[in-house]
Amino acid sequence: MRTRIGIIGAGPAGLLLAWLLQRRGIESVVLERRSREHCERRVRAGVLEQGTVDTLAEAGLGERLAAEGHVHHGIELRFGGAGHRIPFEELVPGRAITVYGQQEVVKDLIKANLDAGVDIRFEVEDVAIEDFEDRPRLTFGGERLDCDFIAGCDGFHGIARAAVPQDRVRIFEKAYPFAWLGVLADVRPSASELVYSASERGFSLHSMRSDTVSRFYLQVPPETKAEDWTHEAIWAELKARHETVPGFTLDTDGPITAVDVAVMRSFVAEPMRFGRLFLAGDAAHIVPPTGAKGLNLAVADIRVLARALGEYYASGSEDLLDRYTEICLHRVWRAQHFSWWMTNLLHAFADADAYDRRLQRSNLEYVVRSRAQATALAENYVGLPYSTDETG
């Protein structure tokens, strides 16, 4: 078999690349080791930046997003017995976030691609990359797929980055001394916007997926397993960390339907191109979820890669392909800093002394009292506008 672009991974990055390429008349094949059902039901991020929403809408994927997504014009920082709203509509007019689960984005992308005739192969066994420098090809299940280029969109633990010799990849990484316990519950949200709560007990986040489904996160020790927590203990701890302001009661009148643990890490692999192999999304970089940047960075990578490949097939120019790493990493490192900053701002560190804790409180108070600091948080949270290189 032969195709122009071989794409590894049917997550948001790989599926969006396939969709944007087919709109440019560029053929691709997507290989995914999981089932379609697994991809469409896997709960991950749910906060879409303004630029991500605009990208999906411009690509003809915005109908269900507009109908079912929840647009938020602010977030709340809760600490010291009070809540403090960061008003996006005042600080960054015209820009907001939309709460729409990653699995919903994946459903929309799978349907659009399959309806358009894009070749997506689920439950593919033994995928391997060969000769990505000159004559790239993918082998899987006894078959061979020759490609012009390969896009590694297969996540942090995928095969794409692992196929590159270690001496050609520079790794920057940081592990955090805690994890997040993620909780999905069939209970109406107790707040109309996301609530980031910092307390001595640890950090907690109140988010939502719909009018009847809430998503919560609890800071927990890094070795925590989901089965370590009973549902009763989860609700008790969520109430303790969120019911810290007068008049607020957390609604717990519904079942918990899923519990998972997310490791907190920062990771960047440089470069993001190796011959005719390109890395995108989590295959190239990971951020702690505090800043809600993971999915949005993947979309930004794919915008650049799709445009670069489109330019190559239209004119033969490799200028954007050659600059792919440079363009993407400019946004990646900005998001890395913001995610690291939000993580340090809001979490309780076990090794923090009295000085560290007072410094952290001072920083929180400065953010909510200074318009300049609040604006910096807001413009990074809703997503910085795309540059000329990213938009074309």
mmCIF file of C-alpha atoms in Angstrom:
data_model
loop_
_atom_site.group_PDB
_atom_site.id
_atom_site.type_symbol
_atom_site.label_atom_id
_atom_site.label_comp_id
_atom_site.label_asym_id
_atom_site.label_seq_id
_atom_site.Cartn_x
_atom_site.Cartn_y
_atom_site.Cartn_z
ATOM 1 C CA MET A 1 0.000 0.000 0.000
ATOM 2 C CA ARG A 2 0.997 3.598 -0.443
ATOM 3 C CA THR A 3 -0.264 6.913 0.906
ATOM 4 C CA ARG A 4 1.111 10.394 1.218
ATOM 5 C CA ILE A 5 0.891 10.742 5.009
ATOM 6 C CA GLY A 6 0.970 7.847 7.423
ATOM 7 C CA ILE A 7 -0.555 8.943 10.733
ATOM 8 C CA ILE A 8 0.014 6.969 13.927
ATOM 9 C CA GLY A 9 -2.723 7.533 16.509
ATOM 10 C CA ALA A 10 -6.447 8.279 16.308
ATOM 11 C CA GLY A 11 -6.520 10.832 19.098
ATOM 12 C CA PRO A 12 -7.360 14.493 18.548
ATOM 13 C CA ALA A 13 -3.987 15.275 16.922
ATOM 14 C CA GLY A 14 -3.968 12.433 14.400
ATOM 15 C CA LEU A 15 -7.649 12.750 13.527
ATOM 16 C CA LEU A 16 -7.480 16.531 13.104
ATOM 17 C CA LEU A 17 -4.426 16.187 10.857
ATOM 18 C CA ALA A 18 -6.210 13.620 8.686
ATOM 19 C CA TRP A 19 -9.250 15.890 8.433
ATOM 20 C CA LEU A 20 -7.302 19.039 7.547
ATOM 21 C CA LEU A 21 -5.246 17.125 4.986
ATOM 22 C CA GLN A 22 -8.266 15.652 3.229
ATOM 23 C CA ARG A 23 -9.721 19.159 2.958
ATOM 24 C CA ARG A 24 -6.550 20.012 1.049
ATOM 25 C CA GLY A 25 -6.878 16.935 -1.131
ATOM 26 C CA ILE A 26 -3.961 15.142 0.566
ATOM 27 C CA GLU A 27 -4.409 11.424 1.179
ATOM 28 C CA SER A 28 -3.570 9.841 4.537
ATOM 29 C CA VAL A 29 -4.017 6.601 6.458
ATOM 30 C CA VAL A 30 -4.561 6.607 10.242
ATOM 31 C CA LEU A 31 -3.405 3.624 12.294
ATOM 32 C CA GLU A 32 -4.732 3.142 15.846
ATOM 33 C CA ARG A 33 -4.076 0.204 18.167
ATOM 34 C CA ARG A 34 -7.228 0.783 20.237
ATOM 35 C CA SER A 35 -10.835 0.201 19.222
ATOM 36 C CA ARG A 36 -13.069 2.971 17.951
ATOM 37 C CA GLU A 37 -15.243 2.565 21.043
ATOM 38 C CA HIS A 38 -12.245 3.038 23.332
ATOM 39 C CA CYS A 39 -11.150 6.202 21.508
ATOM 40 C CA GLU A 40 -14.634 7.701 21.668
ATOM 41 C CA ARG A 41 -15.192 6.920 25.349
ATOM 42 C CA ARG A 42 -11.782 7.803 26.815
ATOM 43 C CA VAL A 43 -12.331 10.781 29.133
ATOM 44 C CA ARG A 44 -9.538 13.330 29.039
ATOM 45 C CA ALA A 45 -9.318 17.125 28.867
ATOM 46 C CA GLY A 46 -12.423 19.232 28.517
ATOM 47 C CA VAL A 47 -11.317 22.880 28.251
ATOM 48 C CA LEU A 48 -10.927 24.260 24.728
ATOM 49 C CA GLU A 49 -9.116 27.524 24.129
ATOM 50 C CA GLN A 50 -10.638 30.158 21.892
ATOM 51 C CA GLY A 51 -8.170 29.285 19.130
ATOM 52 C CA THR A 52 -9.067 25.594 19.306
ATOM 53 C CA VAL A 53 -12.783 26.371 19.062
ATOM 54 C CA ASP A 54 -12.124 28.675 16.099
ATOM 55 C CA THR A 55 -9.970 26.035 14.398
ATOM 56 C CA LEU A 56 -12.665 23.364 14.688
ATOM 57 C CA ALA A 57 -15.359 25.766 13.497
ATOM 58 C CA GLU A 58 -13.286 26.926 10.504
ATOM 59 C CA ALA A 59 -12.713 23.273 9.598
ATOM 60 C CA GLY A 60 -16.441 22.561 9.510
ATOM 61 C CA LEU A 61 -16.474 20.712 12.838
ATOM 62 C CA GLY A 62 -18.206 23.272 15.009
ATOM 63 C CA GLU A 63 -21.910 22.419 14.776
ATOM 64 C CA ARG A 64 -22.231 20.034 17.738
ATOM 65 C CA LEU A 65 -19.546 21.926 19.635
ATOM 66 C CA ALA A 66 -21.578 25.139 19.346
ATOM 67 C CA ALA A 67 -24.800 23.383 20.356
ATOM 68 C CA GLU A 68 -23.488 21.345 23.302
ATOM 69 C CA GLY A 69 -20.322 23.115 24.471
ATOM 70 C CA HIS A 70 -20.467 25.412 27.486
ATOM 71 C CA VAL A 71 -18.821 28.799 26.935
ATOM 72 C CA HIS A 72 -17.197 30.231 30.070
ATOM 73 C CA HIS A 73 -16.113 33.830 30.476
ATOM 74 C CA GLY A 74 -14.131 33.398 33.678
ATOM 75 C CA ILE A 75 -12.756 31.053 36.329
ATOM 76 C CA GLU A 76 -12.708 31.265 40.114
ATOM 77 C CA LEU A 77 -9.615 31.048 42.307
ATOM 78 C CA ARG A 78 -10.704 30.006 45.791
ATOM 79 C CA PHE A 79 -8.348 30.388 48.753
ATOM 80 C CA GLY A 80 -8.264 31.861 52.243
ATOM 81 C CA GLY A 81 -12.009 31.436 52.747
ATOM 82 C CA ALA A 82 -12.981 33.546 49.700
ATOM 83 C CA GLY A 83 -13.577 33.140 45.992
ATOM 84 C CA HIS A 84 -12.002 35.477 43.432
ATOM 85 C CA ARG A 85 -13.291 35.541 39.849
ATOM 86 C CA ILE A 86 -10.923 36.145 36.933
ATOM 87 C CA PRO A 87 -13.273 37.864 34.416
ATOM 88 C CA PHE A 88 -12.161 37.008 30.882
ATOM 89 C CA GLU A 89 -14.760 39.307 29.331
ATOM 90 C CA GLU A 90 -13.097 42.324 30.985
ATOM 91 C CA LEU A 91 -9.461 41.280 30.749
ATOM 92 C CA VAL A 92 -9.360 39.670 27.293
ATOM 93 C CA PRO A 93 -12.481 40.887 25.458
ATOM 94 C CA GLY A 94 -13.818 38.574 22.776
ATOM 95 C CA ARG A 95 -11.959 35.494 24.024
ATOM 96 C CA ALA A 96 -13.317 32.714 26.225
ATOM 97 C CA ILE A 97 -13.018 28.977 26.867
ATOM 98 C CA THR A 98 -15.476 26.250 25.945
ATOM 99 C CA VAL A 99 -16.026 23.167 28.078
ATOM 100 C CA TYR A 100 -16.451 20.243 25.656
ATOM 101 C CA GLY A 101 -14.950 16.866 26.462
ATOM 102 C CA GLN A 102 -12.008 15.561 24.458
ATOM 103 C CA GLN A 103 -13.972 12.384 23.755
ATOM 104 C CA GLU A 104 -16.639 14.529 22.097
ATOM 105 C CA VAL A 105 -14.024 16.158 19.865
ATOM 106 C CA VAL A 106 -12.793 12.667 18.955
ATOM 107 C CA LYS A 107 -16.335 11.500 18.125
ATOM 108 C CA ASP A 108 -16.833 14.484 15.824
ATOM 109 C CA LEU A 109 -13.486 13.927 14.099
ATOM 110 C CA ILE A 110 -13.967 10.197 13.590
ATOM 111 C CA LYS A 111 -17.401 10.668 12.069
ATOM 112 C CA ALA A 112 -16.257 13.503 9.795
ATOM 113 C CA ASN A 113 -13.221 11.576 8.566
ATOM 114 C CA LEU A 114 -15.093 8.330 7.937
ATOM 115 C CA ASP A 115 -17.920 10.169 6.171
ATOM 116 C CA ALA A 116 -15.289 11.780 3.920
ATOM 117 C CA GLY A 117 -13.707 8.418 3.122
ATOM 118 C CA VAL A 118 -10.515 8.835 5.154
ATOM 119 C CA ASP A 119 -8.862 5.474 5.839
ATOM 120 C CA ILE A 120 -8.826 4.978 9.634
ATOM 121 C CA ARG A 121 -7.788 1.540 10.865
ATOM 122 C CA PHE A 122 -8.594 0.653 14.454
ATOM 123 C CA GLU A 123 -7.192 -2.238 16.508
ATOM 124 C CA VAL A 124 -4.034 -2.400 14.413
ATOM 125 C CA GLU A 125 -1.346 -4.730 15.776
ATOM 126 C CA ASP A 126 2.444 -4.391 15.861
ATOM 127 C CA VAL A 127 2.895 -1.000 14.181
ATOM 128 C CA ALA A 128 6.546 -0.215 13.425
ATOM 129 C CA ILE A 129 8.346 2.670 11.727
ATOM 130 C CA GLU A 130 11.057 1.995 9.156
ATOM 131 C CA ASP A 131 13.525 4.306 7.376
ATOM 132 C CA PHE A 132 11.940 7.609 8.408
ATOM 133 C CA GLU A 133 14.908 9.531 6.958
ATOM 134 C CA ASP A 134 14.541 8.762 3.247
ATOM 135 C CA ARG A 135 11.824 6.255 2.310
ATOM 136 C CA PRO A 136 9.456 6.141 5.278
ATOM 137 C CA ARG A 137 7.123 3.218 5.738
ATOM 138 C CA LEU A 138 4.924 1.722 8.416
ATOM 139 C CA THR A 139 4.483 -1.992 8.947
ATOM 140 C CA PHE A 140 1.574 -3.490 10.850
ATOM 141 C CA GLY A 141 -0.142 -6.859 11.050
ATOM 142 C CA GLY A 142 1.901 -8.286 8.203
ATOM 143 C CA GLU A 143 1.209 -5.323 5.915
ATOM 144 C CA ARG A 144 3.393 -2.450 4.717
ATOM 145 C CA LEU A 145 2.413 1.162 4.105
ATOM 146 C CA ASP A 146 4.830 3.340 2.118
ATOM 147 C CA CYS A 147 4.514 7.065 2.866
ATOM 148 C CA ASP A 148 5.950 10.415 1.858
ATOM 149 C CA PHE A 149 5.863 11.465 5.518
ATOM 150 C CA ILE A 150 4.921 9.958 8.880
ATOM 151 C CA ALA A 151 3.114 11.900 11.618
ATOM 152 C CA GLY A 152 3.644 10.519 15.125
ATOM 153 C CA CYS A 153 0.452 11.504 16.971
ATOM 154 C CA ASP A 154 0.468 8.493 19.272
ATOM 155 C CA GLY A 155 0.959 10.092 22.665
ATOM 156 C CA PHE A 156 3.642 10.066 25.325
ATOM 157 C CA HIS A 157 3.975 6.263 25.437
ATOM 158 C CA GLY A 158 3.707 5.721 21.669
ATOM 159 C CA ILE A 159 6.206 4.273 19.223
ATOM 160 C CA ALA A 160 6.974 7.400 17.190
ATOM 161 C CA ARG A 161 9.364 9.181 19.548
ATOM 162 C CA ALA A 162 10.800 5.837 20.673
ATOM 163 C CA ALA A 163 11.770 5.081 17.048
ATOM 164 C CA VAL A 164 14.266 7.964 17.053
ATOM 165 C CA PRO A 165 17.787 7.209 18.367
ATOM 166 C CA GLN A 166 18.166 8.691 21.851
ATOM 167 C CA ASP A 167 21.231 10.711 20.912
ATOM 168 C CA ARG A 168 19.124 12.706 18.439
ATOM 169 C CA VAL A 169 16.472 13.809 20.944
ATOM 170 C CA ARG A 170 17.007 16.362 23.679
ATOM 171 C CA ILE A 171 14.638 15.794 26.590
ATOM 172 C CA PHE A 172 13.496 18.414 29.105
ATOM 173 C CA GLU A 173 11.325 17.058 31.901
ATOM 174 C CA LYS A 174 10.096 17.663 35.412
ATOM 175 C CA ALA A 175 8.120 15.382 37.730
ATOM 176 C CA TYR A 176 5.822 16.840 40.379
ATOM 177 C CA PRO A 177 5.476 15.351 43.892
ATOM 178 C CA PHE A 178 1.747 14.699 43.542
ATOM 179 C CA ALA A 179 -0.888 13.355 41.140
ATOM 180 C CA TRP A 180 -4.503 14.179 40.324
ATOM 181 C CA LEU A 181 -7.378 11.874 41.221
ATOM 182 C CA GLY A 182 -9.918 12.449 38.454
ATOM 183 C CA VAL A 183 -13.591 11.920 39.303
ATOM 184 C CA LEU A 184 -16.556 11.832 36.923
ATOM 185 C CA ALA A 185 -20.002 11.999 38.530
ATOM 186 C CA ASP A 186 -23.600 12.134 37.377
ATOM 187 C CA VAL A 187 -24.339 15.217 39.437
ATOM 188 C CA ARG A 188 -25.200 18.725 38.369
ATOM 189 C CA PRO A 189 -22.353 21.254 38.614
ATOM 190 C CA SER A 190 -22.368 23.281 41.822
ATOM 191 C CA ALA A 191 -20.842 26.317 40.084
ATOM 192 C CA SER A 192 -21.367 27.888 36.674
ATOM 193 C CA GLU A 193 -17.611 28.208 35.999
ATOM 194 C CA LEU A 194 -14.497 26.225 36.865
ATOM 195 C CA VAL A 195 -13.365 26.564 40.479
ATOM 196 C CA TYR A 196 -9.666 26.195 41.323
ATOM 197 C CA SER A 197 -9.480 25.684 45.076
ATOM 198 C CA ALA A 198 -6.200 25.924 47.011
ATOM 199 C CA SER A 199 -6.176 24.777 50.618
ATOM 200 C CA GLU A 200 -3.847 23.306 53.197
ATOM 201 C CA ARG A 201 -5.447 19.940 52.486
ATOM 202 C CA GLY A 202 -4.325 20.199 48.870
ATOM 203 C CA PHE A 203 -5.581 21.458 45.538
ATOM 204 C CA SER A 204 -8.999 20.610 44.089
ATOM 205 C CA LEU A 205 -10.728 21.532 40.839
ATOM 206 C CA HIS A 206 -14.461 21.628 40.164
ATOM 207 C CA SER A 207 -15.210 21.321 36.447
ATOM 208 C CA MET A 208 -18.118 19.992 34.407
ATOM 209 C CA ARG A 209 -18.994 18.109 31.232
ATOM 210 C CA SER A 210 -22.680 19.029 30.905
ATOM 211 C CA ASP A 211 -25.630 20.340 32.887
ATOM 212 C CA THR A 212 -25.888 16.962 34.613
ATOM 213 C CA VAL A 213 -22.284 15.659 34.666
ATOM 214 C CA SER A 214 -19.471 17.090 36.799
ATOM 215 C CA ARG A 215 -15.734 16.484 36.641
ATOM 216 C CA PHE A 216 -13.556 16.882 39.740
ATOM 217 C CA TYR A 217 -9.863 16.573 40.499
ATOM 218 C CA LEU A 218 -8.129 16.089 43.839
ATOM 219 C CA GLN A 219 -4.424 16.529 44.523
ATOM 220 C CA VAL A 220 -3.180 13.195 45.895
ATOM 221 C CA PRO A 221 0.192 11.536 46.567
ATOM 222 C CA PRO A 222 1.951 10.375 43.377
ATOM 223 C CA GLU A 223 1.743 6.677 44.274
ATOM 224 C CA THR A 224 -2.072 6.812 44.628
ATOM 225 C CA LYS A 225 -4.209 4.209 42.864
ATOM 226 C CA ALA A 226 -7.849 4.791 41.984
ATOM 227 C CA GLU A 227 -8.965 1.879 44.146
ATOM 228 C CA ASP A 228 -7.359 3.521 47.196
ATOM 229 C CA TRP A 229 -10.338 5.884 47.420
ATOM 230 C CA THR A 230 -13.908 4.912 48.287
ATOM 231 C CA HIS A 231 -16.655 7.044 46.794
ATOM 232 C CA GLU A 232 -17.610 8.209 50.268
ATOM 233 C CA ALA A 233 -14.043 9.370 50.937
ATOM 234 C CA ILE A 234 -13.924 11.199 47.593
ATOM 235 C CA TRP A 235 -17.103 13.161 48.296
ATOM 236 C CA ALA A 236 -15.938 13.983 51.828
ATOM 237 C CA GLU A 237 -12.607 15.321 50.608
ATOM 238 C CA LEU A 238 -14.149 17.307 47.758
ATOM 239 C CA LYS A 239 -16.540 18.948 50.210
ATOM 240 C CA ALA A 240 -13.714 19.732 52.619
ATOM 241 C CA ARG A 241 -11.643 21.430 49.924
ATOM 242 C CA HIS A 242 -14.456 23.284 48.157
ATOM 243 C CA GLU A 243 -16.898 24.276 50.902
ATOM 244 C CA THR A 244 -14.536 26.942 52.172
ATOM 245 C CA VAL A 245 -16.556 30.026 51.260
ATOM 246 C CA PRO A 246 -19.821 31.170 52.866
ATOM 247 C CA GLY A 247 -22.967 29.886 51.216
ATOM 248 C CA PHE A 248 -21.332 27.303 48.932
ATOM 249 C CA THR A 249 -22.524 23.696 49.127
ATOM 250 C CA LEU A 250 -21.149 20.981 46.856
ATOM 251 C CA ASP A 251 -23.913 18.894 45.301
ATOM 252 C CA THR A 252 -23.151 15.210 45.893
ATOM 253 C CA ASP A 253 -26.588 13.857 45.022
ATOM 254 C CA GLY A 254 -25.492 11.493 42.256
ATOM 255 C CA PRO A 255 -23.264 8.489 41.566
ATOM 256 C CA ILE A 256 -19.553 8.603 40.801
ATOM 257 C CA THR A 257 -19.157 6.838 37.448
ATOM 258 C CA ALA A 258 -15.386 6.874 36.903
ATOM 259 C CA VAL A 259 -12.194 7.413 38.913
ATOM 260 C CA ASP A 260 -8.702 7.646 37.443
ATOM 261 C CA VAL A 261 -5.264 8.942 38.404
ATOM 262 C CA ALA A 262 -3.235 11.372 36.282
ATOM 263 C CA VAL A 263 0.505 11.669 36.765
ATOM 264 C CA MET A 264 1.738 15.268 36.899
ATOM 265 C CA ARG A 265 4.711 15.920 34.663
ATOM 266 C CA SER A 266 6.246 18.486 32.350
ATOM 267 C CA PHE A 267 8.031 17.116 29.276
ATOM 268 C CA VAL A 268 9.410 18.486 26.008
ATOM 269 C CA ALA A 269 11.293 16.609 23.289
ATOM 270 C CA GLU A 270 13.369 18.660 20.873
ATOM 271 C CA PRO A 271 13.365 18.723 17.895
ATOM 272 C CA MET A 272 9.919 17.666 16.709
ATOM 273 C CA ARG A 273 11.062 16.634 13.220
ATOM 274 C CA PHE A 274 13.432 13.801 12.261
ATOM 275 C CA GLY A 275 13.822 13.473 8.513
ATOM 276 C CA ARG A 276 10.346 12.624 7.270
ATOM 277 C CA LEU A 277 8.954 11.842 10.720
ATOM 278 C CA PHE A 278 7.097 14.564 12.614
ATOM 279 C CA LEU A 279 5.988 14.416 16.246
ATOM 280 C CA ALA A 280 2.841 16.229 17.366
ATOM 281 C CA GLY A 281 0.865 16.599 20.576
ATOM 282 C CA ASP A 282 1.701 14.389 23.548
ATOM 283 C CA ALA A 283 4.277 12.483 21.507
ATOM 284 C CA ALA A 284 6.430 15.618 21.702
ATOM 285 C CA HIS A 285 5.346 17.414 24.873
ATOM 286 C CA ILE A 286 3.375 16.980 28.089
ATOM 287 C CA VAL A 287 2.124 19.651 30.488
ATOM 288 C CA PRO A 288 0.545 19.265 33.929
ATOM 289 C CA PRO A 289 -3.220 19.665 33.444
ATOM 290 C CA THR A 290 -3.506 22.676 35.755
ATOM 291 C CA GLY A 291 -3.373 25.115 32.837
ATOM 292 C CA ALA A 292 -5.630 23.035 30.523
ATOM 293 C CA LYS A 293 -3.133 23.156 27.668
ATOM 294 C CA GLY A 294 -2.550 19.556 26.485
ATOM 295 C CA LEU A 295 -5.263 19.177 23.844
ATOM 296 C CA ASN A 296 -4.912 22.801 22.802
ATOM 297 C CA LEU A 297 -1.177 22.439 22.151
ATOM 298 C CA ALA A 298 -1.874 19.376 20.010
ATOM 299 C CA VAL A 299 -4.301 21.404 17.893
ATOM 300 C CA ALA A 300 -1.720 24.173 17.512
ATOM 301 C CA ASP A 301 0.920 21.650 16.352
ATOM 302 C CA ILE A 302 -1.466 20.190 13.798
ATOM 303 C CA ARG A 303 -2.387 23.599 12.404
ATOM 304 C CA VAL A 304 1.280 24.161 11.607
ATOM 305 C CA LEU A 305 1.914 20.661 10.274
ATOM 306 C CA ALA A 306 -1.177 20.577 8.050
ATOM 307 C CA ARG A 307 -0.323 23.969 6.577
ATOM 308 C CA ALA A 308 3.323 22.955 6.032
ATOM 309 C CA LEU A 309 2.344 19.746 4.250
ATOM 310 C CA GLY A 310 -0.224 21.621 2.192
ATOM 311 C CA GLU A 311 2.431 24.093 1.076
ATOM 312 C CA TYR A 312 4.807 21.256 0.194
ATOM 313 C CA TYR A 313 2.300 19.472 -2.051
ATOM 314 C CA ALA A 314 1.063 22.714 -3.601
ATOM 315 C CA SER A 315 4.440 24.266 -4.447
ATOM 316 C CA GLY A 316 7.213 21.874 -3.462
ATOM 317 C CA SER A 317 8.422 24.320 -0.793
ATOM 318 C CA GLU A 318 9.835 22.768 2.382
ATOM 319 C CA ASP A 319 10.244 26.084 4.201
ATOM 320 C CA LEU A 320 7.424 25.484 6.716
ATOM 321 C CA LEU A 321 8.354 21.837 7.130
ATOM 322 C CA ASP A 322 11.886 22.910 8.001
ATOM 323 C CA ARG A 323 10.561 25.450 10.516
ATOM 324 C CA TYR A 324 7.967 23.144 12.089
ATOM 325 C CA THR A 325 9.936 22.594 15.299
ATOM 326 C CA GLU A 326 10.786 26.271 15.728
ATOM 327 C CA ILE A 327 7.216 27.466 15.194
ATOM 328 C CA CYS A 328 5.628 24.860 17.467
ATOM 329 C CA LEU A 329 8.115 25.130 20.319
ATOM 330 C CA HIS A 330 7.548 28.859 20.671
ATOM 331 C CA ARG A 331 3.974 28.136 21.831
ATOM 332 C CA VAL A 332 4.921 24.910 23.627
ATOM 333 C CA TRP A 333 7.387 26.620 25.961
ATOM 334 C CA ARG A 334 4.966 29.448 26.717
ATOM 335 C CA ALA A 335 2.372 26.842 27.691
ATOM 336 C CA GLN A 336 4.987 24.944 29.685
ATOM 337 C CA HIS A 337 5.726 28.033 31.750
ATOM 338 C CA PHE A 338 2.057 28.862 32.314
ATOM 339 C CA SER A 339 1.218 25.292 33.350
ATOM 340 C CA TRP A 340 4.216 25.142 35.712
ATOM 341 C CA TRP A 341 3.255 28.535 37.176
ATOM 342 C CA MET A 342 -0.388 27.537 37.753
ATOM 343 C CA THR A 343 0.731 24.266 39.335
ATOM 344 C CA ASN A 344 3.076 25.985 41.759
ATOM 345 C CA LEU A 345 0.512 28.684 42.485
ATOM 346 C CA LEU A 346 -2.259 26.340 43.603
ATOM 347 C CA HIS A 347 -0.882 23.059 44.970
ATOM 348 C CA ALA A 348 0.216 22.181 48.480
ATOM 349 C CA PHE A 349 3.834 21.000 48.536
ATOM 350 C CA ALA A 350 4.724 18.558 51.309
ATOM 351 C CA ASP A 351 8.240 19.950 51.675
ATOM 352 C CA ALA A 352 7.116 23.594 51.823
ATOM 353 C CA ASP A 353 8.119 25.461 54.977
ATOM 354 C CA ALA A 354 6.296 28.430 56.511
ATOM 355 C CA TYR A 355 8.180 30.851 54.268
ATOM 356 C CA ASP A 356 7.186 28.945 51.104
ATOM 357 C CA ARG A 357 3.528 28.873 52.136
ATOM 358 C CA ARG A 358 3.389 32.595 52.849
ATOM 359 C CA LEU A 359 5.134 33.299 49.544
ATOM 360 C CA GLN A 360 2.533 31.213 47.730
ATOM 361 C CA ARG A 361 -0.321 33.073 49.460
ATOM 362 C CA SER A 362 1.260 36.409 48.563
ATOM 363 C CA ASN A 363 1.419 35.329 44.930
ATOM 364 C CA LEU A 364 -2.264 34.306 44.931
ATOM 365 C CA GLU A 365 -3.279 37.607 46.499
ATOM 366 C CA TYR A 366 -1.241 39.525 43.937
ATOM 367 C CA VAL A 367 -2.932 37.682 41.057
ATOM 368 C CA VAL A 368 -6.438 38.611 42.215
ATOM 369 C CA ARG A 369 -5.583 42.202 43.218
ATOM 370 C CA SER A 370 -3.424 43.205 40.257
ATOM 371 C CA ARG A 371 -5.189 43.758 36.957
ATOM 372 C CA ALA A 372 -1.913 43.175 35.126
ATOM 373 C CA GLN A 373 -1.375 39.791 36.792
ATOM 374 C CA ALA A 374 -5.001 38.767 36.329
ATOM 375 C CA THR A 375 -4.761 39.735 32.652
ATOM 376 C CA ALA A 376 -1.628 37.627 32.223
ATOM 377 C CA LEU A 377 -3.454 34.647 33.708
ATOM 378 C CA ALA A 378 -6.545 35.257 31.581
ATOM 379 C CA GLU A 379 -4.765 35.686 28.247
ATOM 380 C CA ASN A 380 -2.717 32.528 28.787
ATOM 381 C CA TYR A 381 -5.723 30.535 30.006
ATOM 382 C CA VAL A 382 -7.981 31.372 27.050
ATOM 383 C CA GLY A 383 -5.013 30.825 24.711
ATOM 384 C CA LEU A 384 -2.680 33.268 23.049
ATOM 385 C CA PRO A 385 -3.709 34.271 19.499
ATOM 386 C CA TYR A 386 -2.059 32.326 16.712
ATOM 387 C CA SER A 387 0.953 33.910 15.046
ATOM 388 C CA THR A 388 1.223 34.568 11.329
ATOM 389 C CA ASP A 389 3.251 31.371 10.947
ATOM 390 C CA GLU A 390 0.467 29.392 12.596
ATOM 391 C CA THR A 391 -2.430 30.950 10.688
ATOM 392 C CA GLY A 392 -0.939 31.489 7.243
#
